Amino acid sequence: MTPDPACPSDTDEAMMRRALRLAEQAAEQGEVPVGAVVYETETGTVLAEAANRRETDRDPSAHAEFIAIRAACAAIGDWRLNHCSLAVTLEPCPMCAGLIVNARLGRVIYGADDPKAGAVRTLYEILTDDRLNHRAEVIGGVGADESAGLLRAFFRRLRS
């Protein structure tokens, strides 16, 4: 029986848990708590993982998924990741969604929606836009409560 593409697999769930641990580490470093893992869809082999590093690197492109995608490409020696999935704790922004399309990622599993910058389903739908030359399968809301809780706690600490 073929798995339902709208439902996360056990591997997807495990990768999201891994991404959540990376997000927690980012928060401990004073970074917005976002974690990302790129893995081969069929085998579950992790190619790369990262947490946000914008503050640490003083780099506006140092989003968790951006770092992880670049590292995954380096790991396999190719810019095409169509056989891979990305688990990320927060809905990707327009910059990261553009990179996902350009890297030809096959699947994106994300946690919390991003009402201020979400470019997968919330504000824009870049990954499924028929006008682009690549579309990714999207599964949203995996680990959403924990992802959103990490973000709320982080920003609450910043405001206090």
PDB file of C-alpha atoms in Angstrom:
ATOM      1  CA  MET A   1       0.000   0.000   0.000  1.00  0.00           C
ATOM      2  CA  THR A   2       1.355   3.448  -0.927  1.00  0.00           C
ATOM      3  CA  PRO A   3       1.662   5.874   2.012  1.00  0.00           C
ATOM      4  CA  ASP A   4      -0.584   8.939   2.015  1.00  0.00           C
ATOM      5  CA  PRO A   5       1.566  11.853   0.775  1.00  0.00           C
ATOM      6  CA  ALA A   6      -0.346  14.272   3.009  1.00  0.00           C
ATOM      7  CA  CYS A   7       0.675  12.382   6.154  1.00  0.00           C
ATOM      8  CA  PRO A   8       4.151  12.432   7.668  1.00  0.00           C
ATOM      9  CA  SER A   9       5.999   9.131   7.839  1.00  0.00           C
ATOM     10  CA  ASP A  10       7.703   7.836  10.969  1.00  0.00           C
ATOM     11  CA  THR A  11      10.979   9.065   9.463  1.00  0.00           C
ATOM     12  CA  ASP A  12       9.497  12.530   8.915  1.00  0.00           C
ATOM     13  CA  GLU A  13       8.379  12.627  12.550  1.00  0.00           C
ATOM     14  CA  ALA A  14      11.836  11.522  13.743  1.00  0.00           C
ATOM     15  CA  MET A  15      13.523  14.187  11.611  1.00  0.00           C
ATOM     16  CA  MET A  16      11.196  16.844  12.984  1.00  0.00           C
ATOM     17  CA  ARG A  17      12.147  15.803  16.528  1.00  0.00           C
ATOM     18  CA  ARG A  18      15.785  16.168  15.490  1.00  0.00           C
ATOM     19  CA  ALA A  19      15.033  19.627  14.030  1.00  0.00           C
ATOM     20  CA  LEU A  20      13.294  20.618  17.274  1.00  0.00           C
ATOM     21  CA  ARG A  21      16.435  19.707  19.265  1.00  0.00           C
ATOM     22  CA  LEU A  22      18.450  21.911  16.906  1.00  0.00           C
ATOM     23  CA  ALA A  23      15.950  24.729  17.450  1.00  0.00           C
ATOM     24  CA  GLU A  24      16.383  24.400  21.213  1.00  0.00           C
ATOM     25  CA  GLN A  25      20.159  24.659  20.759  1.00  0.00           C
ATOM     26  CA  ALA A  26      19.685  27.780  18.630  1.00  0.00           C
ATOM     27  CA  ALA A  27      17.645  29.410  21.394  1.00  0.00           C
ATOM     28  CA  GLU A  28      20.392  28.636  23.910  1.00  0.00           C
ATOM     29  CA  GLN A  29      22.796  30.530  21.619  1.00  0.00           C
ATOM     30  CA  GLY A  30      20.484  33.553  21.436  1.00  0.00           C
ATOM     31  CA  GLU A  31      19.248  32.674  17.950  1.00  0.00           C
ATOM     32  CA  VAL A  32      15.621  32.467  16.861  1.00  0.00           C
ATOM     33  CA  PRO A  33      14.808  28.792  17.567  1.00  0.00           C
ATOM     34  CA  VAL A  34      14.583  27.201  14.144  1.00  0.00           C
ATOM     35  CA  GLY A  35      16.161  23.875  13.217  1.00  0.00           C
ATOM     36  CA  ALA A  36      16.336  22.046   9.895  1.00  0.00           C
ATOM     37  CA  VAL A  37      17.349  18.585   8.693  1.00  0.00           C
ATOM     38  CA  VAL A  38      17.850  17.462   5.074  1.00  0.00           C
ATOM     39  CA  TYR A  39      17.586  13.703   4.567  1.00  0.00           C
ATOM     40  CA  GLU A  40      17.190  11.195   1.782  1.00  0.00           C
ATOM     41  CA  THR A  41      13.483  10.450   1.548  1.00  0.00           C
ATOM     42  CA  GLU A  42      13.765   6.716   0.850  1.00  0.00           C
ATOM     43  CA  THR A  43      16.515   5.787   3.308  1.00  0.00           C
ATOM     44  CA  GLY A  44      16.207   8.444   6.004  1.00  0.00           C
ATOM     45  CA  THR A  45      19.943   9.096   5.738  1.00  0.00           C
ATOM     46  CA  VAL A  46      20.713  12.544   7.148  1.00  0.00           C
ATOM     47  CA  LEU A  47      22.765  14.623   4.716  1.00  0.00           C
ATOM     48  CA  ALA A  48      22.909  17.834   6.757  1.00  0.00           C
ATOM     49  CA  GLU A  49      21.328  19.652   9.653  1.00  0.00           C
ATOM     50  CA  ALA A  50      21.543  23.172  11.009  1.00  0.00           C
ATOM     51  CA  ALA A  51      20.095  25.730  13.369  1.00  0.00           C
ATOM     52  CA  ASN A  52      19.626  29.437  12.778  1.00  0.00           C
ATOM     53  CA  ARG A  53      22.922  31.376  12.891  1.00  0.00           C
ATOM     54  CA  ARG A  54      21.959  34.890  11.746  1.00  0.00           C
ATOM     55  CA  GLU A  55      23.129  36.588  14.935  1.00  0.00           C
ATOM     56  CA  THR A  56      26.196  34.399  15.380  1.00  0.00           C
ATOM     57  CA  ASP A  57      27.368  34.804  11.782  1.00  0.00           C
ATOM     58  CA  ARG A  58      25.970  38.318  11.328  1.00  0.00           C
ATOM     59  CA  ASP A  59      24.541  36.967   8.084  1.00  0.00           C
ATOM     60  CA  PRO A  60      20.941  37.583   6.982  1.00  0.00           C
ATOM     61  CA  SER A  61      20.993  34.375   4.901  1.00  0.00           C
ATOM     62  CA  ALA A  62      22.017  32.144   7.818  1.00  0.00           C
ATOM     63  CA  HIS A  63      18.574  30.596   8.241  1.00  0.00           C
ATOM     64  CA  ALA A  64      18.584  26.981   9.423  1.00  0.00           C
ATOM     65  CA  GLU A  65      17.141  25.566   6.199  1.00  0.00           C
ATOM     66  CA  PHE A  66      19.465  27.664   4.000  1.00  0.00           C
ATOM     67  CA  ILE A  67      22.546  26.368   5.839  1.00  0.00           C
ATOM     68  CA  ALA A  68      21.284  22.769   5.824  1.00  0.00           C
ATOM     69  CA  ILE A  69      20.405  22.803   2.109  1.00  0.00           C
ATOM     70  CA  ARG A  70      23.809  24.173   1.126  1.00  0.00           C
ATOM     71  CA  ALA A  71      25.566  21.595   3.323  1.00  0.00           C
ATOM     72  CA  ALA A  72      23.449  18.756   1.869  1.00  0.00           C
ATOM     73  CA  CYS A  73      24.390  19.813  -1.672  1.00  0.00           C
ATOM     74  CA  ALA A  74      28.053  19.829  -0.673  1.00  0.00           C
ATOM     75  CA  ALA A  75      27.678  16.402   0.949  1.00  0.00           C
ATOM     76  CA  ILE A  76      26.362  14.764  -2.223  1.00  0.00           C
ATOM     77  CA  GLY A  77      28.290  16.899  -4.699  1.00  0.00           C
ATOM     78  CA  ASP A  78      25.183  18.056  -6.547  1.00  0.00           C
ATOM     79  CA  TRP A  79      22.771  20.971  -6.323  1.00  0.00           C
ATOM     80  CA  ARG A  80      19.737  18.783  -7.037  1.00  0.00           C
ATOM     81  CA  LEU A  81      18.002  17.415  -3.954  1.00  0.00           C
ATOM     82  CA  ASN A  82      14.867  16.017  -5.601  1.00  0.00           C
ATOM     83  CA  HIS A  83      15.382  12.696  -3.776  1.00  0.00           C
ATOM     84  CA  CYS A  84      15.489  14.482  -0.415  1.00  0.00           C
ATOM     85  CA  SER A  85      13.172  15.857   2.227  1.00  0.00           C
ATOM     86  CA  LEU A  86      13.593  18.877   4.478  1.00  0.00           C
ATOM     87  CA  ALA A  87      12.178  18.936   7.994  1.00  0.00           C
ATOM     88  CA  VAL A  88      12.143  22.462   9.416  1.00  0.00           C
ATOM     89  CA  THR A  89      10.481  23.721  12.571  1.00  0.00           C
ATOM     90  CA  LEU A  90       9.086  26.947  11.068  1.00  0.00           C
ATOM     91  CA  GLU A  91       7.425  27.536   7.713  1.00  0.00           C
ATOM     92  CA  PRO A  92      10.130  28.753   5.312  1.00  0.00           C
ATOM     93  CA  CYS A  93      10.358  32.418   4.336  1.00  0.00           C
ATOM     94  CA  PRO A  94      10.455  33.619   0.696  1.00  0.00           C
ATOM     95  CA  MET A  95      14.282  33.418   0.565  1.00  0.00           C
ATOM     96  CA  CYS A  96      14.356  29.835   1.814  1.00  0.00           C
ATOM     97  CA  ALA A  97      11.349  28.800  -0.282  1.00  0.00           C
ATOM     98  CA  GLY A  98      13.183  30.111  -3.333  1.00  0.00           C
ATOM     99  CA  LEU A  99      16.236  28.066  -2.417  1.00  0.00           C
ATOM    100  CA  ILE A 100      14.071  24.976  -1.911  1.00  0.00           C
ATOM    101  CA  VAL A 101      12.677  25.392  -5.436  1.00  0.00           C
ATOM    102  CA  ASN A 102      16.129  26.008  -6.907  1.00  0.00           C
ATOM    103  CA  ALA A 103      17.604  22.990  -5.109  1.00  0.00           C
ATOM    104  CA  ARG A 104      14.700  20.884  -6.391  1.00  0.00           C
ATOM    105  CA  LEU A 105      13.920  19.478  -2.949  1.00  0.00           C
ATOM    106  CA  GLY A 106      11.270  16.791  -3.259  1.00  0.00           C
ATOM    107  CA  ARG A 107       9.466  17.267   0.036  1.00  0.00           C
ATOM    108  CA  VAL A 108       9.182  19.824   2.823  1.00  0.00           C
ATOM    109  CA  ILE A 109       7.851  18.966   6.258  1.00  0.00           C
ATOM    110  CA  TYR A 110       7.442  21.987   8.503  1.00  0.00           C
ATOM    111  CA  GLY A 111       6.201  22.705  12.001  1.00  0.00           C
ATOM    112  CA  ALA A 112       4.653  26.051  12.864  1.00  0.00           C
ATOM    113  CA  ASP A 113       3.043  28.387  10.348  1.00  0.00           C
ATOM    114  CA  ASP A 114       4.730  31.791  10.059  1.00  0.00           C
ATOM    115  CA  PRO A 115       2.053  34.500   9.779  1.00  0.00           C
ATOM    116  CA  LYS A 116       4.675  37.214   9.215  1.00  0.00           C
ATOM    117  CA  ALA A 117       6.919  35.613   6.578  1.00  0.00           C
ATOM    118  CA  GLY A 118       5.545  32.181   5.640  1.00  0.00           C
ATOM    119  CA  ALA A 119       6.060  31.460   1.967  1.00  0.00           C
ATOM    120  CA  VAL A 120       4.839  27.863   1.807  1.00  0.00           C
ATOM    121  CA  ARG A 121       1.166  28.216   2.732  1.00  0.00           C
ATOM    122  CA  THR A 122       0.577  31.228   4.976  1.00  0.00           C
ATOM    123  CA  LEU A 123       1.405  34.379   2.969  1.00  0.00           C
ATOM    124  CA  TYR A 124       2.632  32.800  -0.252  1.00  0.00           C
ATOM    125  CA  GLU A 125       2.606  29.325  -1.799  1.00  0.00           C
ATOM    126  CA  ILE A 126       5.961  29.326  -3.556  1.00  0.00           C
ATOM    127  CA  LEU A 127       6.611  25.590  -3.244  1.00  0.00           C
ATOM    128  CA  THR A 128       3.418  24.597  -5.021  1.00  0.00           C
ATOM    129  CA  ASP A 129       3.125  27.475  -7.512  1.00  0.00           C
ATOM    130  CA  ASP A 130       2.388  26.028 -10.977  1.00  0.00           C
ATOM    131  CA  ARG A 131       4.195  28.934 -12.626  1.00  0.00           C
ATOM    132  CA  LEU A 132       7.557  27.725 -11.332  1.00  0.00           C
ATOM    133  CA  ASN A 133       9.590  24.931 -12.893  1.00  0.00           C
ATOM    134  CA  HIS A 134       9.663  22.834  -9.703  1.00  0.00           C
ATOM    135  CA  ARG A 135       7.118  22.038  -7.027  1.00  0.00           C
ATOM    136  CA  ALA A 136       7.681  20.269  -3.727  1.00  0.00           C
ATOM    137  CA  GLU A 137       5.347  18.084  -1.763  1.00  0.00           C
ATOM    138  CA  VAL A 138       4.440  19.932   1.448  1.00  0.00           C
ATOM    139  CA  ILE A 139       3.315  18.597   4.813  1.00  0.00           C
ATOM    140  CA  GLY A 140       2.699  21.344   7.355  1.00  0.00           C
ATOM    141  CA  GLY A 141       1.908  21.283  11.051  1.00  0.00           C
ATOM    142  CA  VAL A 142       4.271  18.458  12.086  1.00  0.00           C
ATOM    143  CA  GLY A 143       5.427  19.315  15.599  1.00  0.00           C
ATOM    144  CA  ALA A 144       3.644  22.662  15.261  1.00  0.00           C
ATOM    145  CA  ASP A 145       2.743  23.048  18.938  1.00  0.00           C
ATOM    146  CA  GLU A 146       6.276  22.417  20.150  1.00  0.00           C
ATOM    147  CA  SER A 147       7.769  24.626  17.418  1.00  0.00           C
ATOM    148  CA  ALA A 148       5.393  27.476  18.210  1.00  0.00           C
ATOM    149  CA  GLY A 149       6.016  27.043  21.937  1.00  0.00           C
ATOM    150  CA  LEU A 150       9.783  27.381  21.455  1.00  0.00           C
ATOM    151  CA  LEU A 151       9.273  30.553  19.428  1.00  0.00           C
ATOM    152  CA  ARG A 152       6.813  32.076  21.924  1.00  0.00           C
ATOM    153  CA  ALA A 153       9.126  31.360  24.861  1.00  0.00           C
ATOM    154  CA  PHE A 154      12.136  32.790  23.016  1.00  0.00           C
ATOM    155  CA  PHE A 155      10.416  36.055  22.114  1.00  0.00           C
ATOM    156  CA  ARG A 156       8.853  36.340  25.588  1.00  0.00           C
ATOM    157  CA  ARG A 157      12.380  36.184  27.061  1.00  0.00           C
ATOM    158  CA  LEU A 158      13.589  38.835  24.619  1.00  0.00           C
ATOM    159  CA  ARG A 159      10.785  41.204  25.583  1.00  0.00           C
ATOM    160  CA  SER A 160      11.287  40.805  29.334  1.00  0.00           C
TER     161      SER A 160
END
